[in-house]
Coordinates of C-alpha atoms in Angstrom, one line a residue:
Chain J
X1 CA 0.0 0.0 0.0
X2 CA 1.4 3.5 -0.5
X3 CA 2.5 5.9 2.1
X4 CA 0.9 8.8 2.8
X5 CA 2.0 11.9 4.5
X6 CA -0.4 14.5 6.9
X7 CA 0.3 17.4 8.6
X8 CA 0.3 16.6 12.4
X9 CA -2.1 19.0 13.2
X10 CA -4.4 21.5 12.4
X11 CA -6.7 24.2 13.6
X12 CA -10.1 25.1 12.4
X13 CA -12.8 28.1 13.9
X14 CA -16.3 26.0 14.7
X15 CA -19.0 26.9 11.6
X16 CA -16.3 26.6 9.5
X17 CA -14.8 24.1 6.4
X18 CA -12.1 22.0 7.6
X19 CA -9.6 21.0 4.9
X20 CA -7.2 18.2 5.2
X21 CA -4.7 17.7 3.0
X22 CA -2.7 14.2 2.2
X23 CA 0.2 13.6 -0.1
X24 CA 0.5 10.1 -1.8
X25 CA 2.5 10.7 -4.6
X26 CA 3.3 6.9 -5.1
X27 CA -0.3 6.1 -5.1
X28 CA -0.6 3.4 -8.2
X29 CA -3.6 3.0 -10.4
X30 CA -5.7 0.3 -8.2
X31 CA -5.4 1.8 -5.3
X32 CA -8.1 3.9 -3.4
X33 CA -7.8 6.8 -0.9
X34 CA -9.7 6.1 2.1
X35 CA -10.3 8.5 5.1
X36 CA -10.8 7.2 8.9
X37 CA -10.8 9.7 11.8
X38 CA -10.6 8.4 15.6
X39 CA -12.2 10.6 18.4
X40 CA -10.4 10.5 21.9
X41 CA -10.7 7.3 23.6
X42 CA -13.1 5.6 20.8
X43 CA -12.0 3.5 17.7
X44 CA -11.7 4.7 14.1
X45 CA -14.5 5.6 12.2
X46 CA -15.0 5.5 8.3
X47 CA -15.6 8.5 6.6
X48 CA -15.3 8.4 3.0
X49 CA -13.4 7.0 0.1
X50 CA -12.7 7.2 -3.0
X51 CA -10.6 6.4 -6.3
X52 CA -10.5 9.2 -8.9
X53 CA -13.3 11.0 -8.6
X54 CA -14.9 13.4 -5.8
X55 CA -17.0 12.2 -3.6
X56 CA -19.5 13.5 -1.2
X57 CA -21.6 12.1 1.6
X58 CA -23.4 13.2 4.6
X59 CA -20.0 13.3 7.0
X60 CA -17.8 15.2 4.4
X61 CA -16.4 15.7 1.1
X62 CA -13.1 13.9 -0.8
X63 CA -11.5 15.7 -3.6
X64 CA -8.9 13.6 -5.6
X65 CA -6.3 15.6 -7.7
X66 CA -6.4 14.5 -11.2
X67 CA -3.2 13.0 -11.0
X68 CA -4.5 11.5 -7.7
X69 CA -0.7 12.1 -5.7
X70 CA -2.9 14.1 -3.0
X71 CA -6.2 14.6 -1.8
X72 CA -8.3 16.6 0.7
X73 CA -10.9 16.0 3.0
X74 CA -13.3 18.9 3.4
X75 CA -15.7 19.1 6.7
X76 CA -18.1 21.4 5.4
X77 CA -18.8 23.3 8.7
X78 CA -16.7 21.5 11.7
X79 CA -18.1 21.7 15.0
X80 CA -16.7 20.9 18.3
X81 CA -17.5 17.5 18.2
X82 CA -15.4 17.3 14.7
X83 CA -12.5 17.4 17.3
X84 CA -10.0 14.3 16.2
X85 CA -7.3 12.5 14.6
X86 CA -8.1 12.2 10.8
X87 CA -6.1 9.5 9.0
X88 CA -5.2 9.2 5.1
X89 CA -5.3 5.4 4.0
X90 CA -4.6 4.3 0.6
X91 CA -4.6 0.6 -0.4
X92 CA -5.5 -1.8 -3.2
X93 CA -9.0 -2.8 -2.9
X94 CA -9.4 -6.9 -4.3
X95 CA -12.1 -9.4 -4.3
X96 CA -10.7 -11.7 -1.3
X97 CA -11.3 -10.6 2.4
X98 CA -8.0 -9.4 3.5
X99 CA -9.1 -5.9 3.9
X100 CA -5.9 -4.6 6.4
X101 CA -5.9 -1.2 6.7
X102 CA -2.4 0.9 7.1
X103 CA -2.5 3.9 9.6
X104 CA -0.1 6.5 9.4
X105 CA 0.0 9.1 12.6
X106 CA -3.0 11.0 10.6
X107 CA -3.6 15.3 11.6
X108 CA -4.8 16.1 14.6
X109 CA -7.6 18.6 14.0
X110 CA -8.4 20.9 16.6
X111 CA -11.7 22.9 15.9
X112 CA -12.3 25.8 18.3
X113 CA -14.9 28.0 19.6
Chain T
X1 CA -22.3 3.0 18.3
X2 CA -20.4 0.6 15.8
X3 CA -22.4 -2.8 17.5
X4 CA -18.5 -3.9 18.0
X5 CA -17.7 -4.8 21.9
X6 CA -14.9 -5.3 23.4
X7 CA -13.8 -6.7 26.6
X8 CA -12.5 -5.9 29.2
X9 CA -12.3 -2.3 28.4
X10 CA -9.0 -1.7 31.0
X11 CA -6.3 -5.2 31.9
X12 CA -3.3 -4.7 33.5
X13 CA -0.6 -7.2 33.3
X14 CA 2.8 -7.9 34.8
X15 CA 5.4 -9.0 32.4
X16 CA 5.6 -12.9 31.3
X17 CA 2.4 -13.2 31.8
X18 CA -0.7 -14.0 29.2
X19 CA -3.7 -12.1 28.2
X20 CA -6.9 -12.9 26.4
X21 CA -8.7 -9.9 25.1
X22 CA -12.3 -10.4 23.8
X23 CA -14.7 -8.7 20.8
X24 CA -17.9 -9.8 19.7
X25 CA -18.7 -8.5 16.1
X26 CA -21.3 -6.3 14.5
X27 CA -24.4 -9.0 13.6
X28 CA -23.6 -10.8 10.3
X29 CA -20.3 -9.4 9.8
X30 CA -18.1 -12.4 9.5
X31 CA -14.2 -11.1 9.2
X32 CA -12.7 -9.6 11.8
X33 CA -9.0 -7.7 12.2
X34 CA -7.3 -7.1 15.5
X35 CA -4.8 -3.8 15.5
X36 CA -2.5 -2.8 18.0
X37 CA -2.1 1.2 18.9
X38 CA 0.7 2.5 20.8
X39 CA 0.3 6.0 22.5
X40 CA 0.7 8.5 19.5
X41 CA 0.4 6.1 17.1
X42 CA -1.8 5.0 14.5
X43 CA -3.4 1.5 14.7
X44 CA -1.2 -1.1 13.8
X45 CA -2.9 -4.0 11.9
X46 CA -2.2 -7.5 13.9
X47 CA -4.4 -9.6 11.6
X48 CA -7.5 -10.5 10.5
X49 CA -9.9 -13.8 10.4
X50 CA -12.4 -15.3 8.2
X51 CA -14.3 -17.7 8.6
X52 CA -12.6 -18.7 11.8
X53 CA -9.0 -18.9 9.6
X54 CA -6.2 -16.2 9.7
X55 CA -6.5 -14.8 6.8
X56 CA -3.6 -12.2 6.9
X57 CA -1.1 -11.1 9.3
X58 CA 1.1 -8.0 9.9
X59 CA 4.3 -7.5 12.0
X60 CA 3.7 -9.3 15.1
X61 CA 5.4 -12.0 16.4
X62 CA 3.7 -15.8 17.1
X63 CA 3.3 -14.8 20.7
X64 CA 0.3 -12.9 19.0
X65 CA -2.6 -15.4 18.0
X66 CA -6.4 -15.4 17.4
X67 CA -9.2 -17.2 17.6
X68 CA -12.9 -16.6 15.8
X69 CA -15.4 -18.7 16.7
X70 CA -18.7 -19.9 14.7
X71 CA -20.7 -17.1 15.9
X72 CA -17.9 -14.4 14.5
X73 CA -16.6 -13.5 18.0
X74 CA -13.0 -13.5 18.4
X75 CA -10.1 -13.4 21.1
X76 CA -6.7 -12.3 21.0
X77 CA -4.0 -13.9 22.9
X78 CA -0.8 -12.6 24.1
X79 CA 1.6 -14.4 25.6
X80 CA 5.3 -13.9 27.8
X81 CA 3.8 -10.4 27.4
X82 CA 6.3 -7.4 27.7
X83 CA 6.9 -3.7 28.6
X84 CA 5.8 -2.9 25.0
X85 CA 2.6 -4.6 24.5
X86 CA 1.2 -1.7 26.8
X87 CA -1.1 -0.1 24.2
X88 CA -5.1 -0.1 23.0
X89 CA -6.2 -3.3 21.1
X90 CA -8.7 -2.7 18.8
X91 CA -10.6 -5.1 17.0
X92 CA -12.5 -4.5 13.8
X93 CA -15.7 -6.3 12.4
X94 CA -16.8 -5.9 8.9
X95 CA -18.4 -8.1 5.5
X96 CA -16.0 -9.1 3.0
X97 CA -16.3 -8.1 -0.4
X98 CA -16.6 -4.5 0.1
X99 CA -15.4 -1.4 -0.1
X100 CA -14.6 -1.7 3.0
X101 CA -16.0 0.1 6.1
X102 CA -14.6 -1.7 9.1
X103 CA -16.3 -1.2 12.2
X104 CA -14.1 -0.4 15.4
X105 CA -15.3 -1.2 18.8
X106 CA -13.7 1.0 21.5
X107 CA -10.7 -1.1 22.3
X108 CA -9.2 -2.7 25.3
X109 CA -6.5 -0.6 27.4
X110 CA -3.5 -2.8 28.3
X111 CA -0.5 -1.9 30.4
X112 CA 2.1 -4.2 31.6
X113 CA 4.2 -3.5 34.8

């Protein structure tokens, strides 16, 4: 799987987007970008992902550079409870079950009052 | 809530000795991955079962080993444990054959003394 590379942290006002960047400039052509973020004290939780195109659900949105080495995660309007560490995964996606996922240290994001 | 349990949620251990850390699985999901994260860290992926077989492993030594049983719940057992197996264990239900949403329970907090 390739490596990615975050920030360790950011800050962000409450009410406002949150964009987090990842760099994975070795990313090969079968392998998607998937975003996980883990709240203080609870597991990870999925957020979105993706493969070339953008993608948008109700957490947040994924925008893919066209020559997918980096993306960004946008929270359209972060609240307080938004408060967590946001990890970058990209791996191979196949038809058998091994479905391991490789965490980096991800970006702390910080959203404030 | 994930529907992924864990037990016990807080073990401590003295070194050399052995552990057995517990998760039952979100209903109908039949893999399930145990990862290993170290204060600071991202999760670190141990491995995963199907069907009640390994079915991928990462880094870990044999001292590391599984179980999942016909119902999908799983242990992990650690044994001659040391200083560094103090961390959070998480475990991670999900179907295979999708893009793939793994489902964290809250994790079990380890130290060893």
């Amino acid at each position: 799987d390739a490596k990615t590379t975050q920030p360790p942290s950011m800050d962000c006002a409450e009410g406002r987007a949150a964009n987090l960047p990842c760099n994975h400039s070795t990313i090969s052509g079968n392998e998607y970008v998937y975003w996980y973020r883990q709240i203080h004290s609870q597991g990870p939780q999925y957020i979105i992902h993706g493969l070339k195109n953008n993608e948008t659900n109700e957490m947040a949105s994924l925008i893919i550079t066209e020559d997918r080495k980096s993306s960004t995660l946008i929270l359209p309007h972060a609240t307080l409870r938004d408060t967590a560490v946001y990890y970058c995964i990209v791996r191979v996606v196949s038809g058998g079950s091994n479905y391991k996922l490789t965490f980096g240290k991800g970006t702390l994001l910080t959203v404030n009052p | 809530e994930t529907g992924v349990t864990q037990s016990p949620t807080h073990l401590i251990k003295t070194r050399g000795q052995q552990v057995t850390l517990r998760c039952s699985s979100q209903s109908g999901h039949n893999t399930v991955s145990w990862y290993q994260q170290a204060l600071g860290q991202g999760p670190q992926f141990i491995f995963q079962y199907y069907r009640e077989e390994e079915n991928g492993r990462g880094n870990f030594p044999p001292r590391f080993s599984g179980l999942q049983f016909p119902n999908y719940s799983s242990e992990l057992n650690v044994n001659a444990l040391e200083l560094d197996d103090s961390a959070l264990y998480l475990c991670a239900s999900s179907f295979p054959g999708q893009h793939i949403e793994q489902y964290f329970g809250p994790g079990t907090r380890l130290t060893v003394t």
